Short mmCIF file of C-alpha atoms in Angstrom, two decimals:
data_model
loop_
_atom_site.label_atom_id
_atom_site.label_comp_id
_atom_site.label_asym_id
_atom_site.label_seq_id
_atom_site.Cartn_x
_atom_site.Cartn_y
_atom_site.Cartn_z
CA UNK A 15 251.68 127.20 163.15
CA UNK A 16 250.12 128.14 166.63
CA UNK A 17 251.06 131.00 168.71
CA UNK A 18 253.43 128.87 170.77
CA UNK A 19 255.31 127.67 167.73
CA UNK A 20 255.53 131.22 166.40
CA UNK A 21 257.04 132.47 169.68
CA UNK A 22 259.63 129.71 169.48
CA UNK A 23 260.42 130.54 165.94
CA UNK A 24 260.89 134.22 166.82
CA UNK A 25 263.20 133.31 169.72
CA UNK A 26 265.40 131.01 167.52
CA UNK A 27 265.47 133.80 164.78
CA UNK A 28 266.31 136.64 167.03
CA UNK A 29 268.34 134.86 169.79
CA UNK A 30 266.11 135.88 172.61
CA UNK A 31 262.65 135.25 173.95
CA UNK A 32 259.70 137.55 172.67
CA UNK A 33 260.03 140.79 174.27
CA UNK A 34 256.71 141.98 175.77
CA UNK A 35 255.67 138.42 175.54
CA UNK A 36 254.14 138.45 179.07
CA UNK A 37 251.47 140.89 178.00
CA UNK A 38 250.19 138.37 175.59
CA UNK A 39 248.61 136.42 178.45
CA UNK A 40 245.63 137.50 180.51
CA UNK A 41 245.90 139.95 183.40
CA UNK A 42 249.17 141.37 182.19
CA UNK A 43 249.36 145.23 182.05
CA UNK A 44 252.48 147.21 181.14
CA UNK A 45 250.56 150.44 181.31
CA UNK A 46 249.82 152.79 178.37
CA UNK A 47 252.50 154.84 176.78
CA UNK A 48 252.42 158.72 176.83
CA UNK A 49 254.45 158.76 173.80
CA UNK A 50 252.09 158.21 170.74
CA UNK A 51 253.65 157.27 167.42
CA UNK A 52 253.30 159.70 164.49
CA UNK A 53 252.04 158.86 161.10
CA UNK A 54 255.57 159.22 159.89
CA UNK A 55 256.89 156.83 162.56
CA UNK A 56 254.29 154.01 161.34
CA UNK A 57 255.27 154.69 157.80
CA UNK A 58 259.01 154.19 158.75
CA UNK A 59 258.08 151.02 160.54
CA UNK A 60 256.16 149.88 157.63
CA UNK A 61 259.14 150.22 155.21
CA UNK A 62 261.61 148.63 157.79
CA UNK A 63 259.15 145.61 158.17
CA UNK A 64 258.92 145.38 154.37
CA UNK A 65 262.58 145.31 154.14
CA UNK A 66 262.65 142.34 156.59
CA UNK A 67 259.63 140.60 154.94
CA UNK A 68 259.26 141.97 151.39
CA UNK A 69 256.50 141.24 148.96
CA UNK A 70 257.40 138.60 146.57
CA UNK A 71 254.93 136.10 145.05
CA UNK A 72 253.18 136.37 148.54
CA UNK A 73 252.19 139.44 150.46
CA UNK A 74 254.80 141.48 152.43
CA UNK A 75 254.82 143.14 155.81
CA UNK A 76 253.17 146.38 154.45
CA UNK A 77 250.35 144.30 153.11
CA UNK A 78 249.67 143.15 156.68
CA UNK A 79 249.86 146.71 158.20
CA UNK A 80 252.88 145.64 160.32
CA UNK A 81 253.94 149.21 161.02
CA UNK A 82 250.66 150.08 162.77
CA UNK A 83 250.75 146.73 164.70
CA UNK A 84 254.24 147.53 165.83
CA UNK A 85 253.34 150.97 167.14
CA UNK A 86 250.19 149.40 169.09
CA UNK A 87 252.30 146.60 170.50
CA UNK A 88 255.09 148.96 171.74
CA UNK A 89 252.52 151.31 173.24
CA UNK A 90 250.32 148.59 174.97
CA UNK A 91 252.64 145.69 175.83
CA UNK A 92 256.18 147.08 176.41
CA UNK A 93 257.39 148.19 179.80
CA UNK A 94 258.55 151.81 179.99
CA UNK A 95 262.11 150.89 179.78
CA UNK A 96 261.54 148.63 176.81
CA UNK A 97 259.74 151.55 175.07
CA UNK A 98 262.63 153.76 175.63
CA UNK A 99 264.85 151.35 173.91
CA UNK A 100 262.48 151.11 170.94
CA UNK A 101 262.08 155.00 170.67
CA UNK A 102 265.93 155.15 170.71
CA UNK A 103 265.96 152.60 167.93
CA UNK A 104 263.85 154.72 165.72
CA UNK A 105 266.14 157.54 166.23
CA UNK A 106 269.16 155.30 165.69
CA UNK A 107 267.73 154.05 162.46
CA UNK A 108 267.80 157.54 161.05
CA UNK A 109 271.16 158.33 162.49
CA UNK A 110 272.77 155.24 161.07
CA UNK A 111 271.13 155.92 157.71
CA UNK A 112 272.52 159.37 157.52
CA UNK A 113 275.89 158.30 158.65
CA UNK A 114 276.23 155.54 156.16
CA UNK A 115 274.36 156.94 153.18
CA UNK A 116 273.98 160.72 153.93
CA UNK A 117 270.18 160.43 153.58
CA UNK A 118 267.20 159.60 155.74
CA UNK A 119 266.09 155.85 155.89
CA UNK A 120 262.87 156.60 153.70
CA UNK A 121 265.08 158.04 151.11
CA UNK A 122 267.26 154.93 150.84
CA UNK A 123 267.05 152.51 147.95
CA UNK A 124 266.03 148.97 148.67
CA UNK A 125 269.45 147.69 148.53
CA UNK A 126 270.77 150.29 150.78
CA UNK A 127 268.01 149.49 153.24
CA UNK A 128 268.91 145.74 153.21
CA UNK A 129 272.47 146.55 153.79
CA UNK A 130 271.62 148.74 156.70
CA UNK A 131 269.26 146.20 158.48
CA UNK A 132 271.80 143.37 157.74
CA UNK A 133 274.33 145.20 159.88
CA UNK A 134 271.79 145.98 162.47
CA UNK A 135 270.81 142.37 162.64
CA UNK A 136 274.46 141.21 163.00
CA UNK A 137 274.77 143.72 165.91
CA UNK A 138 271.56 142.60 167.53
CA UNK A 139 272.52 138.90 167.53
CA UNK A 140 275.90 139.55 168.93
CA UNK A 141 274.27 141.65 171.69
CA UNK A 142 271.87 138.70 172.32
CA UNK A 143 274.73 136.30 172.57
CA UNK A 144 276.60 138.45 175.00
CA UNK A 145 273.56 138.69 177.22
CA UNK A 146 273.03 135.02 177.08
CA UNK A 147 276.63 134.50 178.48
CA UNK A 148 275.86 136.79 181.34
CA UNK A 149 272.79 134.79 182.46
CA UNK A 150 273.41 132.57 185.59
CA UNK A 151 272.61 128.88 185.51
CA UNK A 152 269.44 127.82 187.32
CA UNK A 153 271.52 126.69 190.35
CA UNK A 154 273.37 130.03 190.48
CA UNK A 155 270.00 131.97 190.14
CA UNK A 156 268.66 130.03 193.00
CA UNK A 157 271.66 130.73 195.20
CA UNK A 158 271.60 134.47 194.30
CA UNK A 159 267.77 134.62 195.00
CA UNK A 160 268.26 132.98 198.28
CA UNK A 161 271.04 135.16 199.35
CA UNK A 162 269.11 138.17 198.27
CA UNK A 163 266.07 137.29 200.37
CA UNK A 164 268.23 136.72 203.39
CA UNK A 165 270.65 139.79 203.12
CA UNK A 166 268.57 142.53 201.56
CA UNK A 167 265.48 144.54 202.47
CA UNK A 168 262.51 144.70 200.09
CA UNK A 169 263.57 148.20 199.07
CA UNK A 170 267.13 147.19 198.28
CA UNK A 171 266.00 144.13 196.46
CA UNK A 172 263.56 146.13 194.35
CA UNK A 173 266.38 148.42 193.56
CA UNK A 174 268.62 145.63 192.52
CA UNK A 175 265.99 144.13 190.26
CA UNK A 176 265.58 147.36 188.52
CA UNK A 177 269.39 147.68 187.76
CA UNK A 178 269.30 144.05 186.57
CA UNK A 179 266.45 144.59 184.29
CA UNK A 180 268.17 147.76 182.81
CA UNK A 181 271.21 145.82 182.12
CA UNK A 182 269.20 143.04 180.45
CA UNK A 183 267.46 145.28 177.93
CA UNK A 184 267.62 143.99 174.36
CA UNK A 185 269.02 145.54 171.19
CA UNK A 186 266.44 147.82 169.59
CA UNK A 187 266.51 145.88 166.24
CA UNK A 188 265.74 142.61 167.97
CA UNK A 189 262.52 144.35 169.02
CA UNK A 190 261.80 145.51 165.47
CA UNK A 191 262.55 142.06 163.85
CA UNK A 192 260.51 140.21 166.47
CA UNK A 193 257.41 142.47 166.08
CA UNK A 194 257.66 142.30 162.21
CA UNK A 195 257.60 138.37 162.38
CA UNK A 196 254.87 138.34 165.14
CA UNK A 197 252.67 141.11 163.44
CA UNK A 198 252.89 139.43 159.97
CA UNK A 199 252.27 135.77 160.84
CA UNK A 200 249.39 136.57 163.16
CA UNK A 201 247.74 138.86 160.62
CA UNK A 202 244.85 137.89 158.38
CA UNK A 203 247.17 138.22 155.36
CA UNK A 204 249.98 136.23 156.78
CA UNK A 205 247.69 133.42 158.17
CA UNK A 206 245.65 133.00 155.08
CA UNK A 207 247.97 133.72 152.09
CA UNK A 208 251.37 132.66 153.32
CA UNK A 209 250.36 129.94 155.93
CA UNK A 210 247.64 127.38 155.24
CA UNK A 211 244.57 128.46 157.17
CA UNK A 212 241.53 126.37 158.20
CA UNK A 213 239.05 128.04 160.48
CA UNK A 214 237.93 124.89 162.00
CA UNK A 215 240.72 122.17 161.91
CA UNK A 216 239.53 118.85 160.96
CA UNK A 217 240.46 115.36 162.26
CA UNK A 218 243.86 114.43 163.59
CA UNK A 219 245.95 112.43 161.01
CA UNK A 220 249.41 111.53 162.40
CA UNK A 221 250.55 109.97 159.11
CA UNK A 222 249.59 112.79 156.63
CA UNK A 223 251.92 113.00 153.68
CA UNK A 224 254.26 116.11 153.32
CA UNK A 225 254.46 117.54 149.80
CA UNK A 226 256.37 120.72 150.72
CA UNK A 227 253.29 122.86 151.54
CA UNK A 228 253.47 125.90 153.93
CA UNK A 229 252.94 125.50 157.61
CA UNK A 230 249.41 125.71 158.97
CA UNK A 231 248.32 128.99 160.41
CA UNK A 232 245.74 127.15 162.80
#
């Protein structure tokens, strides 16, 4: 599984393209965050990620240090408005936990955590579907772009793009789930102990037999 395939898998799993994905390419800079994550935040993200990808007979998200990866990715790759959604999501995780179970997320049982994130996942998928319905077709987008260029000044256009970007912000759990998957499957643990890893791939064999093995990491 290469990075392109992983990004496609994440998009299919969460209903939207990888958030912050543009920063995975060269010369992309979203600017550093001035809101550092605390050690408690990272621990909470680790437990959230472990609920999504738990340890079984293979390593889980905590084994790959996904919580620390999520904090770094949000700080370095998300735009300021995307970061605000993520920070809001951390607060909401606690609020929803207390509302449903009268205790903090870290104090929940494994079953309660799974129930909570399953509900959040349903909400996030519904949000993604709603956003997808609002997206114009390519022809409509071209018409809107042409009209905007003709009828608006650069200042007004920038203001409109800002409003549109705010309206298109994703659900916070979509971000958390995407970063869990991306962080785990690009980690050394995920690549070598869950996927099949070969540092220097060998010759191409288009007719290789498939016996149910995991996907390749490289």
